[in-house]
mmCIF file of N, CA and C in Angstrom:
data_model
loop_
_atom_site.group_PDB
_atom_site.id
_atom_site.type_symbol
_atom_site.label_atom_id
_atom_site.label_comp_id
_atom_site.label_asym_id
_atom_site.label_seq_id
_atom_site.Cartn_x
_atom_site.Cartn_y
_atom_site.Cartn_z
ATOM 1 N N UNK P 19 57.260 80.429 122.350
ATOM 2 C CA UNK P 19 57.996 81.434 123.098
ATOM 3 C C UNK P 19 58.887 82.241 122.165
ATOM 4 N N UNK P 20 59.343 81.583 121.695
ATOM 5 C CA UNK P 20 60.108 82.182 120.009
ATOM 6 C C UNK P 20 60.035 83.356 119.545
ATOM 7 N N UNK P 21 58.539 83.172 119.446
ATOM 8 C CA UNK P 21 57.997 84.084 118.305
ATOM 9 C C UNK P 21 57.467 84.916 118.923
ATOM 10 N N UNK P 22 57.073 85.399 120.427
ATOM 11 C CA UNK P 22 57.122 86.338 120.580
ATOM 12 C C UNK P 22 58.197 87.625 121.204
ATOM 13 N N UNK P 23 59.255 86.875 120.727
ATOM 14 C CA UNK P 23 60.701 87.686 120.660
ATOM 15 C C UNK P 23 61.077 88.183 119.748
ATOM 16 N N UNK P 24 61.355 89.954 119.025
ATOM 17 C CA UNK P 24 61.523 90.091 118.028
ATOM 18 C C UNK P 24 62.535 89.372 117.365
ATOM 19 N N UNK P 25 62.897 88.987 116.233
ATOM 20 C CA UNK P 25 63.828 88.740 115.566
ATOM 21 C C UNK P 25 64.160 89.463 114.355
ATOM 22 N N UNK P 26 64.458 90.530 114.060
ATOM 23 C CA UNK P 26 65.176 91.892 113.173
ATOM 24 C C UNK P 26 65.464 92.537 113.229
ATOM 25 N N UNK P 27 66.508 93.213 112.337
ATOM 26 C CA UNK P 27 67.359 94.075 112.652
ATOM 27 C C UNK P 27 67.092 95.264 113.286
ATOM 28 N N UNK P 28 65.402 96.044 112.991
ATOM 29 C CA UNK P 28 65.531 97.135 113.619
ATOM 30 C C UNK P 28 65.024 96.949 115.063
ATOM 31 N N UNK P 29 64.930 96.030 115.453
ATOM 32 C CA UNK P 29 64.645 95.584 116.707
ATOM 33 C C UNK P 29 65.680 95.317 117.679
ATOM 34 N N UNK P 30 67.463 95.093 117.017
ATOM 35 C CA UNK P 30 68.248 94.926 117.541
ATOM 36 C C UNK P 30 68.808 95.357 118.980
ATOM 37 N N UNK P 31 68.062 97.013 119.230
ATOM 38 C CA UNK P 31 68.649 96.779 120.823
ATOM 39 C C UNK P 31 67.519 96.462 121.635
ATOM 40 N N UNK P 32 66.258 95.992 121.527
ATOM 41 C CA UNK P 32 65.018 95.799 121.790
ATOM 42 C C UNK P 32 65.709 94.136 122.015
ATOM 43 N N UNK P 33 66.058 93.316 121.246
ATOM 44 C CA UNK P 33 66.515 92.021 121.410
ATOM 45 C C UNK P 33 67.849 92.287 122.682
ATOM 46 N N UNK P 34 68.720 92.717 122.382
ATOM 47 C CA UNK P 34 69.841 92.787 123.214
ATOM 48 C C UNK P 34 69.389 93.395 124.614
ATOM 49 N N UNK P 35 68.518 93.859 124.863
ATOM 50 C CA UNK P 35 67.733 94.427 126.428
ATOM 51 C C UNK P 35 67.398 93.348 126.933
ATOM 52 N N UNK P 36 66.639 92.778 125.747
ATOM 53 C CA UNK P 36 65.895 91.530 126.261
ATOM 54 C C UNK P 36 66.468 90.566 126.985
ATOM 55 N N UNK P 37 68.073 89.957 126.579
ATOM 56 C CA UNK P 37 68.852 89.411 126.810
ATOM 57 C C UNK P 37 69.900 89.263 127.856
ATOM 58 N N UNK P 38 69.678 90.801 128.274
ATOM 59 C CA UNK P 38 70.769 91.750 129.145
ATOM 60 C C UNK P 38 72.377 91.496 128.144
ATOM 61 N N UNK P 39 72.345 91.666 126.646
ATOM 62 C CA UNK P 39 73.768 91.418 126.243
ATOM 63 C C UNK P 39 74.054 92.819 126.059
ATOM 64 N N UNK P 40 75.365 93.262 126.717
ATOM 65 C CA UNK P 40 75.948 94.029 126.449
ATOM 66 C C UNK P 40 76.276 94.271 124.775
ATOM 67 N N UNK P 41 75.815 95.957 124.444
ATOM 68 C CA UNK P 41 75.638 96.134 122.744
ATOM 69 C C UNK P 41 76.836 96.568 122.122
ATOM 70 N N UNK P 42 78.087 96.606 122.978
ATOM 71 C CA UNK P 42 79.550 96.846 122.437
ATOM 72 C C UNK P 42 80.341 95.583 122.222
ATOM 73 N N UNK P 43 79.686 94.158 123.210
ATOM 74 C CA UNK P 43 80.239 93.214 123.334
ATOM 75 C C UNK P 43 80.113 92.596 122.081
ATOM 76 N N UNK P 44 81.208 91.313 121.827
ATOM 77 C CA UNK P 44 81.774 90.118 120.596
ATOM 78 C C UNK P 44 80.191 89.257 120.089
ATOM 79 N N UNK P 45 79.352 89.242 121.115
ATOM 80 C CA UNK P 45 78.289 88.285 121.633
ATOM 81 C C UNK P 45 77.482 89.291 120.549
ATOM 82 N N UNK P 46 76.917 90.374 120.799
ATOM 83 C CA UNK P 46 76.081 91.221 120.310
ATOM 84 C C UNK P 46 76.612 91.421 118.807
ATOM 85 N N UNK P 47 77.754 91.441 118.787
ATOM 86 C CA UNK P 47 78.307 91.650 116.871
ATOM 87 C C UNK P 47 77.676 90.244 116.086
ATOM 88 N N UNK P 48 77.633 89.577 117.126
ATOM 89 C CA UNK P 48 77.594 87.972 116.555
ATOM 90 C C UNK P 48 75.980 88.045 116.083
ATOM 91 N N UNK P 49 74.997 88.405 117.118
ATOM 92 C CA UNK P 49 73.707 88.553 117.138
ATOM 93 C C UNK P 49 73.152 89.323 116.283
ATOM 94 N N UNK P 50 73.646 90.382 115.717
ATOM 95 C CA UNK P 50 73.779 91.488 114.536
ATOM 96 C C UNK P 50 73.660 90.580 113.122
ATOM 97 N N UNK P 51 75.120 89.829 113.572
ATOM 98 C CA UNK P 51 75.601 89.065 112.226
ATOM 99 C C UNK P 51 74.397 88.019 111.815
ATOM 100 N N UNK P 52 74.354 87.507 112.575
ATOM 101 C CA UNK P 52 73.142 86.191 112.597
ATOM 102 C C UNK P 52 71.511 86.613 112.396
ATOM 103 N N UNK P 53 71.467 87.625 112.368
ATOM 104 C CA UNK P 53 70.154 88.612 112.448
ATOM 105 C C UNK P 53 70.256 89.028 110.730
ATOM 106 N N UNK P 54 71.483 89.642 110.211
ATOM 107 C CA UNK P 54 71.939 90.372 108.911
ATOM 108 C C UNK P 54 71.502 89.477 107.989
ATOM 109 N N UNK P 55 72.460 87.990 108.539
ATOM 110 C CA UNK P 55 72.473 86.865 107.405
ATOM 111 C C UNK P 55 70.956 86.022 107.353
ATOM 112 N N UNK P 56 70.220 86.158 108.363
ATOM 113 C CA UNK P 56 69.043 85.824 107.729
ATOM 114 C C UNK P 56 68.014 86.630 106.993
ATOM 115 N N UNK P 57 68.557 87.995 107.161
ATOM 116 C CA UNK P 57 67.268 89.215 106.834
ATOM 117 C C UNK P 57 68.140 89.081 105.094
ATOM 118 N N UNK P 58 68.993 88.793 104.940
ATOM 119 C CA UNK P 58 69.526 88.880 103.409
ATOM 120 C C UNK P 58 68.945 88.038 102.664
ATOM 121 N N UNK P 59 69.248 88.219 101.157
ATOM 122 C CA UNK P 59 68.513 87.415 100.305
ATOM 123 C C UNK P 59 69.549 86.427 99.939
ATOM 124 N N UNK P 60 68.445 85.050 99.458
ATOM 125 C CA UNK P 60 69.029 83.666 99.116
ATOM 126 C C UNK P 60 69.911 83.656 98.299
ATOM 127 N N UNK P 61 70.765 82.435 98.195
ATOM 128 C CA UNK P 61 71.368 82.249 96.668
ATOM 129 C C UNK P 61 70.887 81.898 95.481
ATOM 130 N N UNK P 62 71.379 81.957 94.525
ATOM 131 C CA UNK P 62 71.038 81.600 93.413
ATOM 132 C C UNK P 62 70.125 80.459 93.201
ATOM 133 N N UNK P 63 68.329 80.312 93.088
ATOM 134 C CA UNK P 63 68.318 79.073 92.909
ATOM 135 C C UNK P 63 68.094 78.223 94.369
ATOM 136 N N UNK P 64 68.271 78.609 95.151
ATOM 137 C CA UNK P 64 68.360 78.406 96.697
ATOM 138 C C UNK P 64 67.273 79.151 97.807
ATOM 139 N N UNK P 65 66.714 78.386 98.320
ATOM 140 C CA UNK P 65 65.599 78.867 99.558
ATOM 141 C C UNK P 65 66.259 78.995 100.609
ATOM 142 N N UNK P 66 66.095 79.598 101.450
ATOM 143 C CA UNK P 66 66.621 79.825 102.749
ATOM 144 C C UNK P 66 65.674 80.227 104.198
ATOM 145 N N UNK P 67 65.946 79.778 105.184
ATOM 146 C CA UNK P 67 64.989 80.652 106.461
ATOM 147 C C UNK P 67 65.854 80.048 107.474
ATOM 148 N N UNK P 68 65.844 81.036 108.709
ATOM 149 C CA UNK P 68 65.918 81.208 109.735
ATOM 150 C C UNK P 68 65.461 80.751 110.847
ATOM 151 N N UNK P 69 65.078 79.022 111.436
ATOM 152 C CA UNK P 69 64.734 78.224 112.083
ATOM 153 C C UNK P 69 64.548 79.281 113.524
ATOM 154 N N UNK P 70 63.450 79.702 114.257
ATOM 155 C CA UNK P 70 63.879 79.993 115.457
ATOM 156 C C UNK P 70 63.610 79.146 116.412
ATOM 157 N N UNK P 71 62.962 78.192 115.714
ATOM 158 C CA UNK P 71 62.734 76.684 116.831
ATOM 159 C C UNK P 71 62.273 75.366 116.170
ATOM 160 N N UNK P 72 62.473 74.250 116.668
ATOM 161 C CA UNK P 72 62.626 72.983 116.088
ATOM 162 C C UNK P 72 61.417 73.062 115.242
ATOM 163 N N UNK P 73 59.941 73.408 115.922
ATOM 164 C CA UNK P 73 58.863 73.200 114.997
ATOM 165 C C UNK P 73 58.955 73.854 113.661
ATOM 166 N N UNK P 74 59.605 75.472 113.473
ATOM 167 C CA UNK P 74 59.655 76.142 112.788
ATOM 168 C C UNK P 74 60.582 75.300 111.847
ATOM 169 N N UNK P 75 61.534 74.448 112.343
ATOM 170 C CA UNK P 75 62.707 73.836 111.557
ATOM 171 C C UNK P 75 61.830 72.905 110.379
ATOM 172 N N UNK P 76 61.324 72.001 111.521
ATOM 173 C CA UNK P 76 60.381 70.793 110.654
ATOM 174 C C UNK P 76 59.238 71.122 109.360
ATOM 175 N N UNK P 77 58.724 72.465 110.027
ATOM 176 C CA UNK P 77 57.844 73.106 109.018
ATOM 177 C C UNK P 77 58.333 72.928 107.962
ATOM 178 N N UNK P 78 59.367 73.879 107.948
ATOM 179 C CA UNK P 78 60.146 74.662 106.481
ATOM 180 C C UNK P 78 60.782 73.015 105.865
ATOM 181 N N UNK P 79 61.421 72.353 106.285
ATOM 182 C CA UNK P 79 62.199 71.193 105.875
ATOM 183 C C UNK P 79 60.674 70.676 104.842
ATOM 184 N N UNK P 80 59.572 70.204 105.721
ATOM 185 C CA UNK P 80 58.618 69.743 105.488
ATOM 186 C C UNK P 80 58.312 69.683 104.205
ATOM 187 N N UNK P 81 57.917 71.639 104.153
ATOM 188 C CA UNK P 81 57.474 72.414 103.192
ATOM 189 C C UNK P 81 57.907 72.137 101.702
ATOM 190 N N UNK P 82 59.264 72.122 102.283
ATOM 191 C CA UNK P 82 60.407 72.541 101.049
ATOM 192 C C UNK P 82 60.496 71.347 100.206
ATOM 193 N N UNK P 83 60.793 69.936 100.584
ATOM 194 C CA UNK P 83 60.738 68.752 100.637
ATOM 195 C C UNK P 83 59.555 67.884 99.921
ATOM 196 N N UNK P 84 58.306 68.732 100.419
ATOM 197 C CA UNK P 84 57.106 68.215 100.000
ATOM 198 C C UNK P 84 56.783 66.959 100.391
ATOM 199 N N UNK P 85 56.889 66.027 101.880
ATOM 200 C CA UNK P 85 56.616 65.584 102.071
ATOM 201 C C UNK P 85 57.027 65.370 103.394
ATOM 202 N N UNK P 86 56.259 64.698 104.584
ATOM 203 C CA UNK P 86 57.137 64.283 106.056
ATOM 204 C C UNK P 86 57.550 63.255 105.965
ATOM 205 N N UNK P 87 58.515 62.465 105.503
ATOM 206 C CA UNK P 87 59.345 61.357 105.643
ATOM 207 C C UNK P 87 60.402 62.132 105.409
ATOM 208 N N UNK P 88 61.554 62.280 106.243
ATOM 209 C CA UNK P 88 62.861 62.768 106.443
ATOM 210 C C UNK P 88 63.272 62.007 106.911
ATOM 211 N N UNK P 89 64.630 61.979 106.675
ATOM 212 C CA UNK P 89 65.743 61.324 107.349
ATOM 213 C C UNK P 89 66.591 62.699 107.722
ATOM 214 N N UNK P 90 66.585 62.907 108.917
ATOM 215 C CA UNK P 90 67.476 63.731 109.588
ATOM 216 C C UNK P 90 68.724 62.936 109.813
ATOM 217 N N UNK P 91 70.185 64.291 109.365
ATOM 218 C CA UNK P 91 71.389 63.342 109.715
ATOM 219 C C UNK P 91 72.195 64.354 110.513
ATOM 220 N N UNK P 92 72.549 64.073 111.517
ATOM 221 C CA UNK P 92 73.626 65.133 112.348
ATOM 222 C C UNK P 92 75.212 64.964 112.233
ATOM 223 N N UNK P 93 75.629 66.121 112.205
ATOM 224 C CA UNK P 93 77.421 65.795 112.363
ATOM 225 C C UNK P 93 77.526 66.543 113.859
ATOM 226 N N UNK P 94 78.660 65.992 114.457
ATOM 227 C CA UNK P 94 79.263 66.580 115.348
ATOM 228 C C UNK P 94 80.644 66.883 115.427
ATOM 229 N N UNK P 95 80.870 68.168 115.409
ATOM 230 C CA UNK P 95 82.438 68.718 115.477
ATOM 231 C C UNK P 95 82.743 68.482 117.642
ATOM 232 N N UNK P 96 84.352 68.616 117.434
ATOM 233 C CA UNK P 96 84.777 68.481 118.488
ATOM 234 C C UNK P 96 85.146 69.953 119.684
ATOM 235 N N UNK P 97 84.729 71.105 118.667
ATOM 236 C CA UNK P 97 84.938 71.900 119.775
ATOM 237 C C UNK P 97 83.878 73.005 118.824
ATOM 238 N N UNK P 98 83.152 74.118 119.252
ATOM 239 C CA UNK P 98 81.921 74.782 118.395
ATOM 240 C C UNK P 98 82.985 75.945 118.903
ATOM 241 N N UNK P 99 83.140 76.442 117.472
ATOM 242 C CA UNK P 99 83.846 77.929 117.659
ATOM 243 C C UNK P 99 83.087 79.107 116.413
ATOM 244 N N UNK P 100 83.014 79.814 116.752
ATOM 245 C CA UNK P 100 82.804 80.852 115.660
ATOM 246 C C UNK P 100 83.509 81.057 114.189
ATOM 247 N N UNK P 101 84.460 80.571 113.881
ATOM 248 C CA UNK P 101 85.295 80.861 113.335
ATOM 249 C C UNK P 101 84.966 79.377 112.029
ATOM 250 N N UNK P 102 85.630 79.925 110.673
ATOM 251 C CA UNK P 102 85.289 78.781 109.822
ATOM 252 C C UNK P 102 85.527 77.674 109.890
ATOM 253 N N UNK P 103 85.807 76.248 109.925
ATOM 254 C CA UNK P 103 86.283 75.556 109.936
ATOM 255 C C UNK P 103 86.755 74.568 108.608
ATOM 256 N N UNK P 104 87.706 73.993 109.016
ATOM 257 C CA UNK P 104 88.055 73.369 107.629
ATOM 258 C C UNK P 104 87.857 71.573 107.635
ATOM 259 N N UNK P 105 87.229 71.050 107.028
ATOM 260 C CA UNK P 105 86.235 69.829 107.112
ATOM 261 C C UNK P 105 87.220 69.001 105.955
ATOM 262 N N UNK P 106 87.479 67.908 106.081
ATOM 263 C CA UNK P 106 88.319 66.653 105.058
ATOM 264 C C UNK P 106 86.993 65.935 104.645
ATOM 265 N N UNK P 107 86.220 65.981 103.537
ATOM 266 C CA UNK P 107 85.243 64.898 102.974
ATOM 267 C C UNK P 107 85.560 63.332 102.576
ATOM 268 N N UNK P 108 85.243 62.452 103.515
ATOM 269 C CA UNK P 108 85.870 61.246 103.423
ATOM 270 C C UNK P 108 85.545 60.022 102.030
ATOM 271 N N UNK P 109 83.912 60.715 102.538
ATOM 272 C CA UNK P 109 83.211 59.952 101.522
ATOM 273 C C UNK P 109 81.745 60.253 101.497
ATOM 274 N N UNK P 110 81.234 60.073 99.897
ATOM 275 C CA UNK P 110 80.251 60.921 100.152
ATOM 276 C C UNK P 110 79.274 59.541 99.322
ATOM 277 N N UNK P 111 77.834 59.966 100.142
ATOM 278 C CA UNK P 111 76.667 58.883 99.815
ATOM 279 C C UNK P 111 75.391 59.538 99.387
ATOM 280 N N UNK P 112 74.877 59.392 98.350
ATOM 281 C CA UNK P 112 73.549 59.759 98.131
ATOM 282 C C UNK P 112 72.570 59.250 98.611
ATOM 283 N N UNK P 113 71.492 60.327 99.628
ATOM 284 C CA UNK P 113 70.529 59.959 100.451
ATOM 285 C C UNK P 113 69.375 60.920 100.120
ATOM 286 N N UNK P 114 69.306 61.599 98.991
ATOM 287 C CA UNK P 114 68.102 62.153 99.406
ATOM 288 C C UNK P 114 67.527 62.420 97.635
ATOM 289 N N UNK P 115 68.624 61.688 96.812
ATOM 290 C CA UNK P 115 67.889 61.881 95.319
ATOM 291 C C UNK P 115 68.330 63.310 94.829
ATOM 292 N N UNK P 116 69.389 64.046 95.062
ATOM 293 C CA UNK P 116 69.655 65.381 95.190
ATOM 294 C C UNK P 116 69.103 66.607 95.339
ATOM 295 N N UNK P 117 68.078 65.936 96.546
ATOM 296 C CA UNK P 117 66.869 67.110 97.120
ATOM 297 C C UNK P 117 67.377 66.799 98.762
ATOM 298 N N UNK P 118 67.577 68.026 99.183
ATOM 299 C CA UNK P 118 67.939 68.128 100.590
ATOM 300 C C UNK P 118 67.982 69.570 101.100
ATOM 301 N N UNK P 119 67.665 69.719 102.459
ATOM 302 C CA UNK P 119 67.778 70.912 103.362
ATOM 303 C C UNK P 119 68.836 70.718 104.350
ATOM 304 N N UNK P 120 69.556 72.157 104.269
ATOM 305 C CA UNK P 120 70.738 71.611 105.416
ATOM 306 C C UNK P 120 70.321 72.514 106.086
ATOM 307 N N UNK P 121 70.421 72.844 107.490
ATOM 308 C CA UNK P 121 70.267 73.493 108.548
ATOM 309 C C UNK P 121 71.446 73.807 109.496
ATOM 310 N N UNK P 122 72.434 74.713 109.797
ATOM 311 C CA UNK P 122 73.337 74.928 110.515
ATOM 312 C C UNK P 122 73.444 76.051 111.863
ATOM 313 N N UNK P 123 73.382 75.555 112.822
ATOM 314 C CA UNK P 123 73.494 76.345 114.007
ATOM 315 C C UNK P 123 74.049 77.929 114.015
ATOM 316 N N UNK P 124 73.572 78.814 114.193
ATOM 317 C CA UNK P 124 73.983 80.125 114.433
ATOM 318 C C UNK P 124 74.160 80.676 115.772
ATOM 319 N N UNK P 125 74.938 81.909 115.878
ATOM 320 C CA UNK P 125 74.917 82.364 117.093
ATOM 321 C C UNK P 125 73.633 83.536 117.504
ATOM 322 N N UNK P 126 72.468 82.890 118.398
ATOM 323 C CA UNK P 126 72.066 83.641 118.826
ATOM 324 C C UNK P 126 72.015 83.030 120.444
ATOM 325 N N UNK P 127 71.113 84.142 121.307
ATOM 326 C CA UNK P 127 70.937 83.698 122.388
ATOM 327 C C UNK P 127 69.804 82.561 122.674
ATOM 328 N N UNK P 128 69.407 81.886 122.154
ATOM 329 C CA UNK P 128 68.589 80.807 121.847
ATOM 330 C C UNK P 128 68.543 79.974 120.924
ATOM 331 N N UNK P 129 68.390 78.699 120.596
ATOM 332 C CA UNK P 129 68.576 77.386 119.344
ATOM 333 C C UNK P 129 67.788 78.462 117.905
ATOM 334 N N UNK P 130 68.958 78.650 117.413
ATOM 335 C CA UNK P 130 68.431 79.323 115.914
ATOM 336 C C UNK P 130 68.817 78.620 114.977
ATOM 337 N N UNK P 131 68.365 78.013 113.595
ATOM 338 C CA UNK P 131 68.937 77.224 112.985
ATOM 339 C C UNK P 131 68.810 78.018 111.448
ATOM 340 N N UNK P 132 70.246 78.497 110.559
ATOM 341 C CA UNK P 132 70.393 78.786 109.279
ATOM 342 C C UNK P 132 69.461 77.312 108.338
ATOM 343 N N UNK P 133 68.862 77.684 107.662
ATOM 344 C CA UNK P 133 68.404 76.076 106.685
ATOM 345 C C UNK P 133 68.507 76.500 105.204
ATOM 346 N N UNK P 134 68.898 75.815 104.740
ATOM 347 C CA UNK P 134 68.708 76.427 103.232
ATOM 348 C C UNK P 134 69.076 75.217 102.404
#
């Protein structure tokens, strides 16, 4: 179902119709933003994509990884806000041989996942 929803920028009020989101509203800047930061290029040294659904997630992890044995690990914050947050590292454990994909939730109107 995903994928036949555009996902890019010049598609942007074509997505926001789709949605019924108002294109002046906080929601739609957000959808812009989250649209921008995946159409941009990686970091240094760094792969990146734009999860638009779990299979698409597993693919790329897969891919990247070179193999399907993952250990998926989740955090959960106590309230999901837009805004940065500031995280205390308690303690840190090596789990993946210093090969890993992180994946972080974005704002769109459907489960989009940043991975890189």
């Amino acid at each position: 179902v995903a994928d036949s929803i555009p996902f890019s920028s010049d598609k942007i009020e074509e997505i926001l119709n789709h949605f019924s989101i108002d294109k002046d509203s906080e929601f739609a800047n957000m959808v812009k933003k989250t649209i921008k930061m995946c159409e941009g290029p990686a970091g240094n040294g760094e792969k990146k994509y734009c999860a638009t659904s779990l299979e698409s997630m597993v693919d790329f992890t897969t891919s990247h990884l070179g193999t399907n044995k993952i250990l998926a690990i989740s955090t959960e914050v106590e309230k999901e806000t837009p805004e940065v947050q500031t995280y205390t590292i308690e303690e840190v454990t090596e789990k993946a041989n210093g090969k890993g994909v992180i994946c972080h939730k974005v704002a769109y109107p459907y489960a989009v996942h940043f991975c890189h």
